[in-house]
PDB file of C-alpha atoms in Angstrom:
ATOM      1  CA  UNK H 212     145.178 102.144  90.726  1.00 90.00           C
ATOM      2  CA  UNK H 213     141.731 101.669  89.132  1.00 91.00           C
ATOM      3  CA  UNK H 214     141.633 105.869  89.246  1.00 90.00           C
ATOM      4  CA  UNK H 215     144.883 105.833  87.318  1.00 89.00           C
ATOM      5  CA  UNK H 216     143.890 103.330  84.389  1.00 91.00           C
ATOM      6  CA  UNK H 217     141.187 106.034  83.618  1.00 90.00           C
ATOM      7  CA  UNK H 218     137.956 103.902  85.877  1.00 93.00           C
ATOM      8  CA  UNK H 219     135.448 106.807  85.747  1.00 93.00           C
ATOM      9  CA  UNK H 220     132.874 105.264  87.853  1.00 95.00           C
ATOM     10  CA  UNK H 221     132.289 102.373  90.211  1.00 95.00           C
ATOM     11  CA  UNK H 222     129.140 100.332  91.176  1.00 94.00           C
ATOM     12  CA  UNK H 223     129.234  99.021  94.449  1.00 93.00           C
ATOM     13  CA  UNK H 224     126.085  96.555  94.056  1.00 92.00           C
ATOM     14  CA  UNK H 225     125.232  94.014  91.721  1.00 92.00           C
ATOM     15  CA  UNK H 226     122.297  91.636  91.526  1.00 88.00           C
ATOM     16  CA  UNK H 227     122.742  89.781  94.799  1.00 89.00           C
ATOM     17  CA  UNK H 228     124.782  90.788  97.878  1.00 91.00           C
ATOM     18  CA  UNK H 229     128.551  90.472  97.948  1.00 91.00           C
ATOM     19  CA  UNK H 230     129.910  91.618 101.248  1.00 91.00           C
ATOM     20  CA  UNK H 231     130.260  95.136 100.173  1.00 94.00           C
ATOM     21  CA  UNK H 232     126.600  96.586 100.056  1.00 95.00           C
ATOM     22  CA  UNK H 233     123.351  95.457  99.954  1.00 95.00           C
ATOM     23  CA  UNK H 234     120.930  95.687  96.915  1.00 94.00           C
ATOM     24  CA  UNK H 235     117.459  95.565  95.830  1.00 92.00           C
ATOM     25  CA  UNK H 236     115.541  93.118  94.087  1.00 88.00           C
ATOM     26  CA  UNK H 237     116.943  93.338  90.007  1.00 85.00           C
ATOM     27  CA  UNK H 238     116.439  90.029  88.675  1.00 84.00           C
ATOM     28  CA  UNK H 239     113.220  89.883  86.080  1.00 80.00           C
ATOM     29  CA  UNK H 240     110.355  87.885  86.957  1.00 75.00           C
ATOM     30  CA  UNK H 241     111.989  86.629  90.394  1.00 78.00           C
ATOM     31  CA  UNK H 242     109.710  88.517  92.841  1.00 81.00           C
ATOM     32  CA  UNK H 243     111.259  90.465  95.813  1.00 80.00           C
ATOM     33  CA  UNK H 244     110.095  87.778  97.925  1.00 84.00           C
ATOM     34  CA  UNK H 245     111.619  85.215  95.978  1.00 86.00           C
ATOM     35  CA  UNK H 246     114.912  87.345  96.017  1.00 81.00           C
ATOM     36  CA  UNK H 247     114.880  87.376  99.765  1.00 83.00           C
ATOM     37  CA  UNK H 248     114.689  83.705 100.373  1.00 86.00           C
ATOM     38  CA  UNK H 249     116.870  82.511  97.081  1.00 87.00           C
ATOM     39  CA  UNK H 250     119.537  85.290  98.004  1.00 84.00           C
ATOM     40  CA  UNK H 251     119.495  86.390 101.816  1.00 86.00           C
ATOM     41  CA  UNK H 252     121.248  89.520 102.878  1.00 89.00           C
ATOM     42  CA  UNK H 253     122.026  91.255 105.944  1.00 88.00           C
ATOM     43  CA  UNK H 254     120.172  94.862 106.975  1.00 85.00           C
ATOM     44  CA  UNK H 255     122.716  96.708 106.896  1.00 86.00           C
ATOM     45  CA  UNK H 256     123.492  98.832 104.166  1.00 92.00           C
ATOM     46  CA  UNK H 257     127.083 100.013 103.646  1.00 96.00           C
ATOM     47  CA  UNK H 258     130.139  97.524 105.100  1.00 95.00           C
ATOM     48  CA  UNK H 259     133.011  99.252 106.441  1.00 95.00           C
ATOM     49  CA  UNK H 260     134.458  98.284 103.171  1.00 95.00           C
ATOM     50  CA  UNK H 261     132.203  99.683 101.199  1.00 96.00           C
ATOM     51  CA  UNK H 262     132.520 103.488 103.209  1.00 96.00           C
ATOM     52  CA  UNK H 263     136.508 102.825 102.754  1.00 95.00           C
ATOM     53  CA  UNK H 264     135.698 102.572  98.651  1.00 95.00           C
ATOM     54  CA  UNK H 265     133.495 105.524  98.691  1.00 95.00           C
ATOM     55  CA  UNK H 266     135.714 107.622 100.762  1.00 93.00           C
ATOM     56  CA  UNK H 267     138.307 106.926  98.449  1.00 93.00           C
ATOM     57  CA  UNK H 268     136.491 107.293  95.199  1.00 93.00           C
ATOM     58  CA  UNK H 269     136.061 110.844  96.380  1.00 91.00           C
ATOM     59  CA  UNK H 270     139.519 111.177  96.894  1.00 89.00           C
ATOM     60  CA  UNK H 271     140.520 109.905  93.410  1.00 91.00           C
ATOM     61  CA  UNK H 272     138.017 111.670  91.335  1.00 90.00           C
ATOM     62  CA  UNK H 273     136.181 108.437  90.899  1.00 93.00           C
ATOM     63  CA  UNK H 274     132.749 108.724  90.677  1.00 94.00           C
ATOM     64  CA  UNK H 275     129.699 106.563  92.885  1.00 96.00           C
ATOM     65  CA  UNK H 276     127.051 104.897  90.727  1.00 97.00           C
ATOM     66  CA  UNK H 277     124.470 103.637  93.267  1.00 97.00           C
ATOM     67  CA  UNK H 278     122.683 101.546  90.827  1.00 96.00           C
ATOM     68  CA  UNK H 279     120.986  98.001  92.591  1.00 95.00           C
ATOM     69  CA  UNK H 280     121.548  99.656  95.793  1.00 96.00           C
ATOM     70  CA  UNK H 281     119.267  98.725  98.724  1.00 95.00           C
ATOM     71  CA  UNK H 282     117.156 101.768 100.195  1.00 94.00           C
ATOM     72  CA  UNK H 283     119.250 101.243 103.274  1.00 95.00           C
ATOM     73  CA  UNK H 284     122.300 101.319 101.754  1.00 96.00           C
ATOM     74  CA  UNK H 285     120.913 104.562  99.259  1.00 96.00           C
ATOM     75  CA  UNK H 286     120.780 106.497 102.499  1.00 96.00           C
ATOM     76  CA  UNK H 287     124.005 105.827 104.213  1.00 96.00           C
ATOM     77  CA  UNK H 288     125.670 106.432 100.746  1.00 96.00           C
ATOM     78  CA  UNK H 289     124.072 109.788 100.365  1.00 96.00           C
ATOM     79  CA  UNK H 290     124.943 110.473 104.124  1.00 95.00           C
ATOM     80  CA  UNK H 291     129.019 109.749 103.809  1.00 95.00           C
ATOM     81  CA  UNK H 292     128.942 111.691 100.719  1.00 93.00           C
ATOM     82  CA  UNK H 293     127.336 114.490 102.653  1.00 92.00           C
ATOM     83  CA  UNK H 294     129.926 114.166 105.184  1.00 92.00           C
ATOM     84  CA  UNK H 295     133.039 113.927 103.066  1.00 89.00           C
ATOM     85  CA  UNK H 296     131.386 116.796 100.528  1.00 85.00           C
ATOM     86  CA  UNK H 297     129.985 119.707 102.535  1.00 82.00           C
ATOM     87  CA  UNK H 298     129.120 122.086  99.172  1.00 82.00           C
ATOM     88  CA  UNK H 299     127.626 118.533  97.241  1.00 84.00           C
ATOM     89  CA  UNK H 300     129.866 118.923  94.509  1.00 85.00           C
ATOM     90  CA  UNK H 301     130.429 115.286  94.114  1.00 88.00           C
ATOM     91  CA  UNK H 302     128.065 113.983  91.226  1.00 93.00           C
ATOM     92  CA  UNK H 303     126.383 110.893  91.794  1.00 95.00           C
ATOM     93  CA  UNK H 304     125.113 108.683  88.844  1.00 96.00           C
ATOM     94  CA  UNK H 305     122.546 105.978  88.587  1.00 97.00           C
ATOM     95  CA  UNK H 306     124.201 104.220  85.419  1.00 95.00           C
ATOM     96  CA  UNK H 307     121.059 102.008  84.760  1.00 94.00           C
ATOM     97  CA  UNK H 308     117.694 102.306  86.303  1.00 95.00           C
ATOM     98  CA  UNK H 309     114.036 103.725  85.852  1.00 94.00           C
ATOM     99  CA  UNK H 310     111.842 106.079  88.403  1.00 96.00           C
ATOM    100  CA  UNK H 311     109.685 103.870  90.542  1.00 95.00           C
ATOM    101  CA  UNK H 312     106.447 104.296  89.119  1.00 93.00           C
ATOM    102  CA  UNK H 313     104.800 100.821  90.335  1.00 90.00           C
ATOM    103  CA  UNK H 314     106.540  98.935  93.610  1.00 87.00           C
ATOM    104  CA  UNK H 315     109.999  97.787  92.141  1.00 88.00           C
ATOM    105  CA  UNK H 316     112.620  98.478  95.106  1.00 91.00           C
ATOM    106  CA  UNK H 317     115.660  98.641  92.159  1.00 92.00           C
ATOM    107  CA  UNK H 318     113.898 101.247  90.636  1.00 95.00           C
ATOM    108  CA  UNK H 319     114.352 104.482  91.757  1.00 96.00           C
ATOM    109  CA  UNK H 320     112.006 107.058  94.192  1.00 96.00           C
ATOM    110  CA  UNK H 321     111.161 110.630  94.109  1.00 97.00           C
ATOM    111  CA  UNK H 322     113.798 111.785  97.008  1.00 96.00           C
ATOM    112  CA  UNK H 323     116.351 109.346  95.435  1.00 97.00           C
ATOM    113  CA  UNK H 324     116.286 111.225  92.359  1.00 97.00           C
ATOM    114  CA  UNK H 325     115.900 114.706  94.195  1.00 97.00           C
ATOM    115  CA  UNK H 326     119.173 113.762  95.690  1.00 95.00           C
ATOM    116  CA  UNK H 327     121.054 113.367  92.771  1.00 97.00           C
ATOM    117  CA  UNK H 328     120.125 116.142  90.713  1.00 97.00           C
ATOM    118  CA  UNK H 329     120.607 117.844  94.064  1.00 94.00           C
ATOM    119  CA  UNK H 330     124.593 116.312  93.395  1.00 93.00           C
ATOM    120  CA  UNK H 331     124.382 117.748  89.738  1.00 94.00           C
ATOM    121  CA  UNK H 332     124.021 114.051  89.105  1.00 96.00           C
ATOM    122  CA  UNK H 333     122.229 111.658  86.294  1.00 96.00           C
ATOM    123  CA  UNK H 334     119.463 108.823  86.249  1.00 98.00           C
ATOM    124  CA  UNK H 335     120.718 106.721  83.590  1.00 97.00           C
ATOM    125  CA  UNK H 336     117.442 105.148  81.907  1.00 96.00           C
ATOM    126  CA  UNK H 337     117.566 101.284  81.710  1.00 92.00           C
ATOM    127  CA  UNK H 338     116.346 100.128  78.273  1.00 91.00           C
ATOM    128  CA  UNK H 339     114.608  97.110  80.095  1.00 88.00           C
ATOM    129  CA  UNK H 340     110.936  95.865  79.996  1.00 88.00           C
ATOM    130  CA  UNK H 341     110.696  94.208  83.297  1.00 86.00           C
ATOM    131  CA  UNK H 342     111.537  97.554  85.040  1.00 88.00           C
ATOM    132  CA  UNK H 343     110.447  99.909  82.463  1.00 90.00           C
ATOM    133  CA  UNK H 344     106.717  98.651  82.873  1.00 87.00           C
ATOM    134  CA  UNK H 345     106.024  98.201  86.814  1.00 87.00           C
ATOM    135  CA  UNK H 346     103.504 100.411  87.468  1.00 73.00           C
ATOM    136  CA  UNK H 347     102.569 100.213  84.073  1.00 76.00           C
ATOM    137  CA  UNK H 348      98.176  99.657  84.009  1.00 65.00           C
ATOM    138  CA  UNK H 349      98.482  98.301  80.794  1.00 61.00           C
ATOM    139  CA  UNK H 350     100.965  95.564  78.838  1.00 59.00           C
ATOM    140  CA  UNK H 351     104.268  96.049  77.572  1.00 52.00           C
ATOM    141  CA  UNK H 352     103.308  95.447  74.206  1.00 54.00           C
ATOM    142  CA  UNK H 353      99.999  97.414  74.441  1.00 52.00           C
ATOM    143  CA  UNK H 354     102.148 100.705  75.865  1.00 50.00           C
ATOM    144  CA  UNK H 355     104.652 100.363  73.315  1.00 61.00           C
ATOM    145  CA  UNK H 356     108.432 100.482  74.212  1.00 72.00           C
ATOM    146  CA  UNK H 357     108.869 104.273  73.578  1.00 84.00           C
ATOM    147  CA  UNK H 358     106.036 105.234  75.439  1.00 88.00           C
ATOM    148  CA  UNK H 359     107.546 102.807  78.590  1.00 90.00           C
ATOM    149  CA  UNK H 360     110.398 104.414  78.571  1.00 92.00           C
ATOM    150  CA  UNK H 361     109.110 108.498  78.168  1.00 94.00           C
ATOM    151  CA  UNK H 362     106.687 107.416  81.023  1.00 94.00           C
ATOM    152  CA  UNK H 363     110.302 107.354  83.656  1.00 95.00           C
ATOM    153  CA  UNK H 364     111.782 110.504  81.565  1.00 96.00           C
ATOM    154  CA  UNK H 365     109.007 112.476  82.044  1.00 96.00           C
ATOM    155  CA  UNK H 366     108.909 111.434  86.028  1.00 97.00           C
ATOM    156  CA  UNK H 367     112.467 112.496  86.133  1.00 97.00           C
ATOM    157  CA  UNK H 368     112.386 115.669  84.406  1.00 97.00           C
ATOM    158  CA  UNK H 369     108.794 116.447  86.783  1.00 97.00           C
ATOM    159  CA  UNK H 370     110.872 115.706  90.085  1.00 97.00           C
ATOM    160  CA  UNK H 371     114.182 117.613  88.762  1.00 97.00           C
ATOM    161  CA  UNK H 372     112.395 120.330  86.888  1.00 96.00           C
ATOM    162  CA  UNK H 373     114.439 119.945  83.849  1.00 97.00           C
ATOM    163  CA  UNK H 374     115.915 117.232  81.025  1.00 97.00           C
ATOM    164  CA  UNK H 375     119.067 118.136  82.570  1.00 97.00           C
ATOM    165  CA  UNK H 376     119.507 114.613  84.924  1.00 97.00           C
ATOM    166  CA  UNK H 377     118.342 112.464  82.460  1.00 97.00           C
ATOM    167  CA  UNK H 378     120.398 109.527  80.586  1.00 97.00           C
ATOM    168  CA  UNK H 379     119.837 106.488  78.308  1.00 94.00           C
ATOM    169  CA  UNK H 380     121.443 104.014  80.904  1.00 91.00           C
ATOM    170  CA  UNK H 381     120.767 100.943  78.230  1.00 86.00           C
ATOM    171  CA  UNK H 382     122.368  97.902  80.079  1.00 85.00           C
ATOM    172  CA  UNK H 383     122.234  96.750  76.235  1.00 82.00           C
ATOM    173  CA  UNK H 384     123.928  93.334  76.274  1.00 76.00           C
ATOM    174  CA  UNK H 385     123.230  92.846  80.143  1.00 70.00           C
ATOM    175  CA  UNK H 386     121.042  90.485  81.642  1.00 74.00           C
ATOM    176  CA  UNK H 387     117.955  92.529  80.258  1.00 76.00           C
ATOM    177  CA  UNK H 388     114.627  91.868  78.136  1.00 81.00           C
ATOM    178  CA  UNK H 389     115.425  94.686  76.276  1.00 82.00           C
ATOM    179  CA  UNK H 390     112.409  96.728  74.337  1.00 83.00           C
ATOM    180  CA  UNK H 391     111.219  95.293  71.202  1.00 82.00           C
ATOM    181  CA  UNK H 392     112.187  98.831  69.515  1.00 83.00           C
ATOM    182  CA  UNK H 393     115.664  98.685  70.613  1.00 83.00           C
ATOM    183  CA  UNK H 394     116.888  95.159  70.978  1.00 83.00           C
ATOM    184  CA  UNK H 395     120.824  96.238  70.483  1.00 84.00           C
ATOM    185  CA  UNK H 396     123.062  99.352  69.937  1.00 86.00           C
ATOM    186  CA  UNK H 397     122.045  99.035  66.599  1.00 87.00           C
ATOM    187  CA  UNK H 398     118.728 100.888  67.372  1.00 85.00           C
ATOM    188  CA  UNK H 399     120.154 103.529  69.616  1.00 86.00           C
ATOM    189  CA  UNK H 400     119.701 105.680  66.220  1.00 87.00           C
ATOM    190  CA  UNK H 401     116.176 105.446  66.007  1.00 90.00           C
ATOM    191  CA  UNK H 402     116.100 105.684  69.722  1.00 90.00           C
ATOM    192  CA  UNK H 403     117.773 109.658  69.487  1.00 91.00           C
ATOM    193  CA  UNK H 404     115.018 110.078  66.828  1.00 91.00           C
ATOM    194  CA  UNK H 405     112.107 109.910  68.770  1.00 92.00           C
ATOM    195  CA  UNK H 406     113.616 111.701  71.773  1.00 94.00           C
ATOM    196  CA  UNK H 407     113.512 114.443  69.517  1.00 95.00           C
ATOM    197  CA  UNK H 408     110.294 114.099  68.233  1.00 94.00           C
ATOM    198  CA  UNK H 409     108.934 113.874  72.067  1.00 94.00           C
ATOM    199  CA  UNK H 410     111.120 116.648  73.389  1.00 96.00           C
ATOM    200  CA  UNK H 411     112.680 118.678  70.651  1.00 96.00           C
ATOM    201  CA  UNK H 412     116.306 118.748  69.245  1.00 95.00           C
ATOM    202  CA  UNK H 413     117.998 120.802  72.147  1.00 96.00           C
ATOM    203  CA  UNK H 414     116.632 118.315  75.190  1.00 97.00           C
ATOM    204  CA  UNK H 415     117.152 115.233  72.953  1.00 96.00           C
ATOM    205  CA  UNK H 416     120.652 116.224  72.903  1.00 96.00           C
ATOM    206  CA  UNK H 417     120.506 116.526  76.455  1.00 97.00           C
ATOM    207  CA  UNK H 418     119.043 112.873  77.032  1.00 97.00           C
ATOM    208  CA  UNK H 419     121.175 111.266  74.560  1.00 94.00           C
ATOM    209  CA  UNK H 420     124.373 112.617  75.283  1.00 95.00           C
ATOM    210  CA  UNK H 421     125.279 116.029  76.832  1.00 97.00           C
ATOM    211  CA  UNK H 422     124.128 115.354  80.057  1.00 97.00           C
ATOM    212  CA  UNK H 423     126.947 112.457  80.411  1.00 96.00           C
ATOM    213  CA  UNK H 424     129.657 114.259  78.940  1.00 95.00           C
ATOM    214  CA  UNK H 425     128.570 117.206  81.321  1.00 95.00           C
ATOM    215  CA  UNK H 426     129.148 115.273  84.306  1.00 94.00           C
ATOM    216  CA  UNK H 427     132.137 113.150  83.089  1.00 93.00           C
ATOM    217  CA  UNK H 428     134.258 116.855  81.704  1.00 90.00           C
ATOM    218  CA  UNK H 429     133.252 118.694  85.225  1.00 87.00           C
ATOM    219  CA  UNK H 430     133.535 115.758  87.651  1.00 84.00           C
ATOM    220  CA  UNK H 431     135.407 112.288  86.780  1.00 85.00           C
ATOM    221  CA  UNK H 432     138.601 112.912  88.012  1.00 81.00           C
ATOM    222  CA  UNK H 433     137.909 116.121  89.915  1.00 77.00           C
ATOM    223  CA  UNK H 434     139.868 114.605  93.550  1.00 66.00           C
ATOM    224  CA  UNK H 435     137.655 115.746  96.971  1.00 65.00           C
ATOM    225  CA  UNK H 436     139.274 116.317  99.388  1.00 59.00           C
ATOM    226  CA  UNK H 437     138.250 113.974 102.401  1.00 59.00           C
ATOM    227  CA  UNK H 438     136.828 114.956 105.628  1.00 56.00           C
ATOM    228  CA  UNK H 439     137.695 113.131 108.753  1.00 52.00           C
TER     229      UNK H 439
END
């Protein structure tokens, strides 16, 4: 049903655990720690009903956003998708994240990302400072916001090789301290603007918008056959 109303992706974890998959740590300032004892989860990764909704997403043409997924559940998703999609033509999107450059579970590691370009897939680029600095040696304000946020582009494009997996994921209007350059969608201008002065015209188009309508025009909707 959600495949027929148009749903072009699905998230299967959000925040804190809802009997469907585990996550990791998102919410700013609450340490990992904190998260654990505040909002316990089993170790598992994947319920049976969250295999059943992947299995099916691949069937509808629906795609998997594994955004705030635990590293646990990360792996068994990759693994059923490997299962149900021998030739990995089934994108896979991270809708709102960064590259783990400090110790942030949510945000995401080398192999992670390596997998998803490996998918023809996209890293969608959170516009938020908590995530956006870990691993940062200096202070948000002392890095700038720009610089932040080219610090997990240029990680991306070093583990993928190219600007081709690389998305403003935003989360604009989410439960975000957003950048003090772009505190709405207002800004998203001025945001395209320095992409281009960082990377040039033809991979600030990439960043900004072909790389989603890539994936969307060759995958959303495109049904997979499922295996087993």
């Amino acid at each position: 049903e959600l495949a027929r109303r148009g749903v072009a992706y699905i998230t299967l974890g959000h925040l804190f655990y809802r009997g469907i998959a585990t996550v990791a740590p998102a919410i700013p300032y609450l340490s990992e720690r904190d998260h654990e004892l505040l909002l316990p989860q089993p170790d598992e990764g994947l319920t049976p009903r969250a295999r059943a909704a992947i299995a099916t997403m691949a069937e509808e043409g629906i795609l998997l956003d594994v955004s705030h997924l635990s590293g646990v559940a990360l792996e068994e998703a990759f693994a059923l998708l490997d299962e149900i999609d021998l030739d990995r033509t089934l994108p896979v999107i991270a809708s709102h994240t960064g590259a783990r450059l400090g110790s942030q579970q949510y945000n995401l590691d080398d192999a992670t990302i390596e997998r998803i370009a490996a998918r023809g897939g996209l890293v969608g680029v959170i516009l938020a400072t908590h995530q956006l600095a870990d691993g940062c040696s200096e202070t948000p304000g002392d890095a700038g916001g720009a610089e932040l946020l080219f610090r997990h582009i240029d990680r991306i494009a070093a583990v993928t090789g190219s600007h081709r997996h690389t998305a403003i994921g935003s989360d604009l209007g989410g439960f975000i301290e957003p950048l003090p350059e772009l505190p709405s969608a207002a800004a998203l201008g001025t945001l395209r603007e320095a992409l281009e002065r960082r990377y040039g015209g033809e991979d600030a188009d990439l960043i900004s918008s072909d790389n989603v309508k890539r994936v969307l025009t060759t995958a959303w909707r495109r049904a997979r056959p499922v295996r087993g």
